[in-house]
Coordinates of C-alpha atoms in Angstrom, one line a residue:
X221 CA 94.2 5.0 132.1
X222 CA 94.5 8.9 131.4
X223 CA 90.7 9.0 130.7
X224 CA 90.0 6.7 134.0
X225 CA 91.8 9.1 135.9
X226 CA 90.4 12.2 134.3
X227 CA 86.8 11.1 135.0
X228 CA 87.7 10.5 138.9
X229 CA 88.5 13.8 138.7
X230 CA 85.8 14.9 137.4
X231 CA 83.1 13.2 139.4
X232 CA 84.5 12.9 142.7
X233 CA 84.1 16.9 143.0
X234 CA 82.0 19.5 145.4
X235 CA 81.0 20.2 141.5
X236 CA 79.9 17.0 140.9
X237 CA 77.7 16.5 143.5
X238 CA 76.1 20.1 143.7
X239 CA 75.0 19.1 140.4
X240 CA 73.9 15.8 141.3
X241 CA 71.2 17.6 143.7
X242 CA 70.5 20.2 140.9
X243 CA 69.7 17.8 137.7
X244 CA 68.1 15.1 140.1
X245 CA 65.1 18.1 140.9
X246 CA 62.6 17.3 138.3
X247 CA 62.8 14.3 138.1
X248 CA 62.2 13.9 141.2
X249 CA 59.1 16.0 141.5
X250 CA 58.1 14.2 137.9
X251 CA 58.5 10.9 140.3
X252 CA 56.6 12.3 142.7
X253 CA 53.7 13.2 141.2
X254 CA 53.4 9.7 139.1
X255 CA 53.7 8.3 142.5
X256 CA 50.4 10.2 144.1
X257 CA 49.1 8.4 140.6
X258 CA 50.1 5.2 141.0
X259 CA 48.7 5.1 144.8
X260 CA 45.1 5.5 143.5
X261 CA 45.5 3.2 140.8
X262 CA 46.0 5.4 137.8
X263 CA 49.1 5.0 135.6
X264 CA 49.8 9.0 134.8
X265 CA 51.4 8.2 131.5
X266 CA 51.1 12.6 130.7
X267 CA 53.9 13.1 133.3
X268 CA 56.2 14.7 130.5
X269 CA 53.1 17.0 129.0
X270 CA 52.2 18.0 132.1
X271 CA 55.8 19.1 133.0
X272 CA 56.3 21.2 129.8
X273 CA 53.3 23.0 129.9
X274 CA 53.7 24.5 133.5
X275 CA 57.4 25.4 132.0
X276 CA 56.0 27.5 129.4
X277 CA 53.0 28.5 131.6
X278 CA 55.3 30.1 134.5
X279 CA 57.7 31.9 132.1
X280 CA 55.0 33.6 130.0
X281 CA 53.1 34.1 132.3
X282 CA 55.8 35.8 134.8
X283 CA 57.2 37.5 131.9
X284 CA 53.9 39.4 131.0
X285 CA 53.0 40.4 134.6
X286 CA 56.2 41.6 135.1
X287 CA 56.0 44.0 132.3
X288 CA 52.9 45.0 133.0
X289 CA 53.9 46.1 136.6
X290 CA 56.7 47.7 135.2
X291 CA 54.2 49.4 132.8
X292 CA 56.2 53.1 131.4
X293 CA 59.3 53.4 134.5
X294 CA 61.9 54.4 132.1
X295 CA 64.8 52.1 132.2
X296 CA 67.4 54.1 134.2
X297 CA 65.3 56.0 136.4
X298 CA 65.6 56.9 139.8
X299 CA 62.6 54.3 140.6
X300 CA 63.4 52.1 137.8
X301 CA 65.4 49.9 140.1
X302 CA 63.0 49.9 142.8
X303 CA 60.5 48.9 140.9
X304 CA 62.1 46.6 138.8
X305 CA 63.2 44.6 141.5
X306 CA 59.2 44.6 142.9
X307 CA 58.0 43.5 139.7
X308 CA 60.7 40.4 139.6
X309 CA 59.1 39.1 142.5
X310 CA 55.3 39.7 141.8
X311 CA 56.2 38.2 138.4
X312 CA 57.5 35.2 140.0
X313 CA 55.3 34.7 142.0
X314 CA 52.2 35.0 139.7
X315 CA 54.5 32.7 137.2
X316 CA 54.9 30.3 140.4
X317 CA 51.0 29.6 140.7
X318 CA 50.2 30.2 137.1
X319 CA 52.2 27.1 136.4
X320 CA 50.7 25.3 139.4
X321 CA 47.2 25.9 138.0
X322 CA 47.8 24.3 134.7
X323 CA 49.6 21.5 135.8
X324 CA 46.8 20.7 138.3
X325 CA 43.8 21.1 135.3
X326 CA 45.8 19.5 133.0
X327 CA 45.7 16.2 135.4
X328 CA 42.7 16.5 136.1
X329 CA 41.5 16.8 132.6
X330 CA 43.5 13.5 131.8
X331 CA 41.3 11.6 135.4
X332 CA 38.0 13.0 133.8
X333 CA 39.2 11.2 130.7
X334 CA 40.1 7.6 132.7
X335 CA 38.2 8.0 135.5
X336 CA 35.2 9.6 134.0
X337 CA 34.4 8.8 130.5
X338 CA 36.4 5.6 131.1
X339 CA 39.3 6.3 128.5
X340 CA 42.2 4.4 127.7
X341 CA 44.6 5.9 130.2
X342 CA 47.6 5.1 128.5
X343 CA 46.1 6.6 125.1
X344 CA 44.8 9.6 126.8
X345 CA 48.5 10.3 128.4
X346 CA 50.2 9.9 125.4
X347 CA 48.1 12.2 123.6
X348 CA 48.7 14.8 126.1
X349 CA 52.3 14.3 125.6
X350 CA 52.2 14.6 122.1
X351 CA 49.8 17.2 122.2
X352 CA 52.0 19.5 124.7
X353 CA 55.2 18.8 122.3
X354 CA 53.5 20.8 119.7
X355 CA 51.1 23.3 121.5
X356 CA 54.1 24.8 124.1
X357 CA 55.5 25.4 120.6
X358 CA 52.5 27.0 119.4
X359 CA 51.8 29.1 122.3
X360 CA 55.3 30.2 122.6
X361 CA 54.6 31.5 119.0
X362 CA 51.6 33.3 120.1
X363 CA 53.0 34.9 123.3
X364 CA 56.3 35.8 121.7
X365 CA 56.7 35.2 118.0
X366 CA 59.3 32.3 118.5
X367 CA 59.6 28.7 118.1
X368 CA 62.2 27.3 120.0
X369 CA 63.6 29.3 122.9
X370 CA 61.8 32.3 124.8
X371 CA 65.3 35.0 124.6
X372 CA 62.9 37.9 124.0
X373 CA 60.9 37.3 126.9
X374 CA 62.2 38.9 130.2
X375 CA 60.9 35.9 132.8
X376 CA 61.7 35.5 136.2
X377 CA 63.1 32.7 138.5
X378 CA 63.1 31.3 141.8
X379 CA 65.9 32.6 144.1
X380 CA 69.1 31.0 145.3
X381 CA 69.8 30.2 148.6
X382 CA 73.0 30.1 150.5
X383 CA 72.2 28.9 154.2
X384 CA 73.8 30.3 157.1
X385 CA 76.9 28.2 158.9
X386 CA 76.0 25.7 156.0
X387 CA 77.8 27.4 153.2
X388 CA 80.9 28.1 155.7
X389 CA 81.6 23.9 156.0
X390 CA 84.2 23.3 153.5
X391 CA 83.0 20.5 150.6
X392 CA 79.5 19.9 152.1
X393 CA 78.8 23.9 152.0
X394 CA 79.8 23.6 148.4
X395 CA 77.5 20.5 147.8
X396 CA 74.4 22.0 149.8
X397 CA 74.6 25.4 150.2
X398 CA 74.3 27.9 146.6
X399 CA 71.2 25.7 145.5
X400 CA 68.0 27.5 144.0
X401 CA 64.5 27.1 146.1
X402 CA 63.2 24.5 143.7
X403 CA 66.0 22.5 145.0
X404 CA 65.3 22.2 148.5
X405 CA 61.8 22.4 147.7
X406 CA 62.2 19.0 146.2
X407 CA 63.5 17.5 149.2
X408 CA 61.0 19.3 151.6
X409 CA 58.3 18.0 149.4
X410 CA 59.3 13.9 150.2
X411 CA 58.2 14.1 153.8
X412 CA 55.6 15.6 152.7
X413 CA 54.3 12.9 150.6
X414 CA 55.1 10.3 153.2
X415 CA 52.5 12.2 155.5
X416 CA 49.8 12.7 153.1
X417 CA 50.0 8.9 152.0
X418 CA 50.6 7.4 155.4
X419 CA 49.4 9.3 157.8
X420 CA 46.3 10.9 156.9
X421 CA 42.8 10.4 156.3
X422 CA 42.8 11.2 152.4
X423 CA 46.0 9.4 152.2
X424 CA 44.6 5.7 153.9
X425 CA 41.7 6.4 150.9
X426 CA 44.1 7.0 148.2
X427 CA 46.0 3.8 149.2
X428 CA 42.4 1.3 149.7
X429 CA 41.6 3.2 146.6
X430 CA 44.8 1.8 144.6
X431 CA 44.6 -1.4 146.3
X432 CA 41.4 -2.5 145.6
X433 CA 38.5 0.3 144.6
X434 CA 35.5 -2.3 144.7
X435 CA 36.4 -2.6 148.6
X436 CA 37.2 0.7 149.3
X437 CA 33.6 1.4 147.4
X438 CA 31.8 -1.2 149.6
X439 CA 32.6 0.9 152.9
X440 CA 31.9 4.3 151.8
X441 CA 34.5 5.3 149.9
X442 CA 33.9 7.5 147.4
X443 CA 36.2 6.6 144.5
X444 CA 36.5 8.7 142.2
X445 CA 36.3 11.9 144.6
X446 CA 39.7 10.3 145.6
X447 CA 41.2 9.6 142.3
X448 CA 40.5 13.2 141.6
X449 CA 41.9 14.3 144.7
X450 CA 45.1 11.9 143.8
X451 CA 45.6 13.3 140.3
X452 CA 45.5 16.9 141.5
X453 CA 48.2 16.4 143.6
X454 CA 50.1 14.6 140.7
X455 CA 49.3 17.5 138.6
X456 CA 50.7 19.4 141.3
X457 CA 53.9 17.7 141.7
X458 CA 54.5 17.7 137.8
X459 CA 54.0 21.3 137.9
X460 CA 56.9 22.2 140.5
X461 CA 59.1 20.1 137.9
X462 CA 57.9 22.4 135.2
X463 CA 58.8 24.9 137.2
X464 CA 62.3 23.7 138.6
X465 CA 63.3 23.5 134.6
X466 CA 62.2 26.9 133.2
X467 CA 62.4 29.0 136.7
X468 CA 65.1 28.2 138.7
X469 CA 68.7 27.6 137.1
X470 CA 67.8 28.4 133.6
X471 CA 65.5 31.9 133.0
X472 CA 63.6 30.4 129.7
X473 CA 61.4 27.7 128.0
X474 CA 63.1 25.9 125.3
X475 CA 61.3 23.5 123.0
X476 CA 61.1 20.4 124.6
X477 CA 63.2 21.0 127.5
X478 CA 61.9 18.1 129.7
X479 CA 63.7 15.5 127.5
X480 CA 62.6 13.0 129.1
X481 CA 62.3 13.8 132.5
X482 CA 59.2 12.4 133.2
X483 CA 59.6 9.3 131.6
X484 CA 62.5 9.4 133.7
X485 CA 60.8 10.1 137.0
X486 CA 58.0 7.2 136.2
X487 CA 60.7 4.9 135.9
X488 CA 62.6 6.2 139.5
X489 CA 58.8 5.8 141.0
X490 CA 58.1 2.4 139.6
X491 CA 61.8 1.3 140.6
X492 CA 60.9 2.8 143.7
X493 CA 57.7 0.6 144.4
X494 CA 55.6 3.8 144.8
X495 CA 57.1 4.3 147.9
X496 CA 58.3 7.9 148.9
X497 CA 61.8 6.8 150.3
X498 CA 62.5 3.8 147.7
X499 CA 61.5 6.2 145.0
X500 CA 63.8 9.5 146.0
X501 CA 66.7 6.9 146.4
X502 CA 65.8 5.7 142.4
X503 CA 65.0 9.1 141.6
X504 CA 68.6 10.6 142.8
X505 CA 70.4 7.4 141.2
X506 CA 68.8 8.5 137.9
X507 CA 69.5 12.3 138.6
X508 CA 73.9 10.9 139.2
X509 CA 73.6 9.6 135.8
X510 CA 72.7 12.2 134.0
X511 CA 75.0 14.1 135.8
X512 CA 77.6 12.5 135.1
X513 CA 76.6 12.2 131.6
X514 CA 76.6 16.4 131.6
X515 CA 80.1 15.9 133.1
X516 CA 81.7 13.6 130.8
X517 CA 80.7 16.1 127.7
X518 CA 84.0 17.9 128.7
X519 CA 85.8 14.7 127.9
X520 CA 86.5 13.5 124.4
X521 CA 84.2 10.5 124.9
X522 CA 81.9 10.0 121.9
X523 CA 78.6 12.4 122.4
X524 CA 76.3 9.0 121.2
X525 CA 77.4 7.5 124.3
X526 CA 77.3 10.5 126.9
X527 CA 73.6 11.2 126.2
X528 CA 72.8 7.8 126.2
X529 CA 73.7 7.1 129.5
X530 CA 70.6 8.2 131.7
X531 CA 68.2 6.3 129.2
X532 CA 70.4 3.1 129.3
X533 CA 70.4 3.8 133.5
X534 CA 66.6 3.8 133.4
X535 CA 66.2 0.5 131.1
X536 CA 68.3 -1.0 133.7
X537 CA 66.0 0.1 136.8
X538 CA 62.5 -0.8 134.8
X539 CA 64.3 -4.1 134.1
X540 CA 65.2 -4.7 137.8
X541 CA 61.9 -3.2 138.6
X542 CA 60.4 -5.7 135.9
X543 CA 62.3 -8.9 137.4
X544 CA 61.2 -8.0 141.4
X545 CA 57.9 -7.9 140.3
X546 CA 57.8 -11.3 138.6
X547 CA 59.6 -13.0 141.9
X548 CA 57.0 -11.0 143.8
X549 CA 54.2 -12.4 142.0
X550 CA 55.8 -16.2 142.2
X551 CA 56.1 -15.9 145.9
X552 CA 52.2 -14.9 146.3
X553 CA 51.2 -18.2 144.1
X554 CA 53.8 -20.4 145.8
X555 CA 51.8 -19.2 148.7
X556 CA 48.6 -19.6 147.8
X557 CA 49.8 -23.1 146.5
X558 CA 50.8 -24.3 150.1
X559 CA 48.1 -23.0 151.6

């Protein structure tokens, strides 16, 4: 009863729930972008890969334009300061769209592989994954002579926010208010999805696309323009997760720092239906869990079991999302049967 009682305490906390909005972040841009996938018809199985590499990409890339714009201000200097604090923004900035750009070629190189040279898609985003594990490694090596955590590179992050009135409510200003940009970006960005899929032009072509591409072909539709177009904007998604892991609350790339993330967010968008509201509600429930998983650490509750939990939440939802889709299918043929 002691431990009951201990993790009410714990979980039903301003804490709690500040960090439920913080962990649920990239997974929710990682379920965002498999979603923009899914709607043209393409399974984006390099979710993960894509994630990591715009991680690494932002914080070397930051990093090394920062220094640069430093160039020789001697630390301590009357414009030192000045300048350093110009530099910190220029470098996150430049780290911002560098990370954008590769996670945007990086899905596209995976739809010239299915959509182009007609490649297994699922082998072709594995391989990515796999092939990200070891190169961010590798090109961490390269940039900065490590293998497992960037320490010696000086990289920049997003900014936190505390809005006005907002962070003067007691509780909910707690929950809300402190978050970094990537944060509320995350949220801004699920409108935005629902617009671009439902309510314009490119979107209604992405949908006939997914739905059926040998009728969206037979009026005009070019195909695989728009499964291009719907795997940039995956890439682009998957990037904004890289980003939210390595530049916002932490200030480094670690070596596989996604852990499972975007295995995560595939199983939020699937559990979701591929719809943007079903698939933020999954993709919060999934971000609780491992919340509460970071939570319960504190607590001696056997480590096995604490890191299990988020994996063991998302068997559960591609289960559920498994047996919906089977009583979905046996209503359309006891349909069909009656007609």
């Amino acid at each position: 009863m002691e431990l009951i009682s201990s993790i009410f305490d714990l979980l039903f906390t301003p804490a709690f729930f500040a960090s439920v909005l913080r962990v649920t972040t990239p997974i929710l841009f990682a379920a965002l972008g498999g979603l923009m996938a899914r709607r043209c018809g393409i399974m984006n199985l390099a979710l993960e890969g894509t994630m990591l590499t715009s991680a690494l990409t932002g914080v070397v890339v930051s990093a090394f334009v920062k220094k640069a714009f430093i160039g020789d201000v001697k630390y301590g200097s009357d414009v030192y300061q000045s300048v350093s604090a110009k530099a910190t923004t220029i470098g996150m900035w430049a780290g911002f769209i560098a990370a954008v750009v590769a996670g945007v070629l990086l899905a596209l190189f995976l739809a010239y592989m299915a959509v182009q040279l007609k490649a297994n898609i699922y082998l072709a985003g594995l391989a990515i994954n796999t092939i990200a594990a070891g190169g961010t490694v590798f090109a961490l090596f390269l940039a900065a002579g490590e293998k497992g955590i960037s320490s010696s590179l000086d990289s920049c992050a997003m900014p936190f926010i505390d809005i006005p009135f907002v962070k003067d409510i007691p509780l909910l200003g707690e929950i809300i208010s402190g978050q970094n940009f990537m944060t509320y970006f995350a949220w801004v960005c699920v409108p935005i999805v629902y617009f671009i899929v439902y309510k314009t032009a490119t979107g209604l072509r992405i949908r006939a696309v997914g739905e059926n591409s040998h009728a969206a072909e037979s009026v005009g539709v070019n195909v695989k323009k728009v499964q291009f177009q719907a795997m940039a904007l995956s890439g682009l998604f998957c990037a904004f997760g890289g980003i939210s892991l390595s530049m916002s609350y932490v200030q480094f790339f670690s070596r596989g720092m996604t852990a499972g993330k975007g295995f995560i967010g595939m199983s939020a968008m699937n559990l979701g239906n591929a719809t943007p509201v079903g698939t933020t509600i999954a993709a919060f429930l999934f971000g609780m869990f491992d919340a509460m998983a970071n939570i319960l650490q504190s607590l001696s509750v056997p480590s096995q079991f604490i890191t299990a939990i988020p994996y063991v939440a998302t068997l559960v939802g591609l289960v559920v999302f498994a047996i919906e889709s089977e009583n979905k299918v046996k209503k359309l043929k006891a349909k069909k049967a009656n007609m």
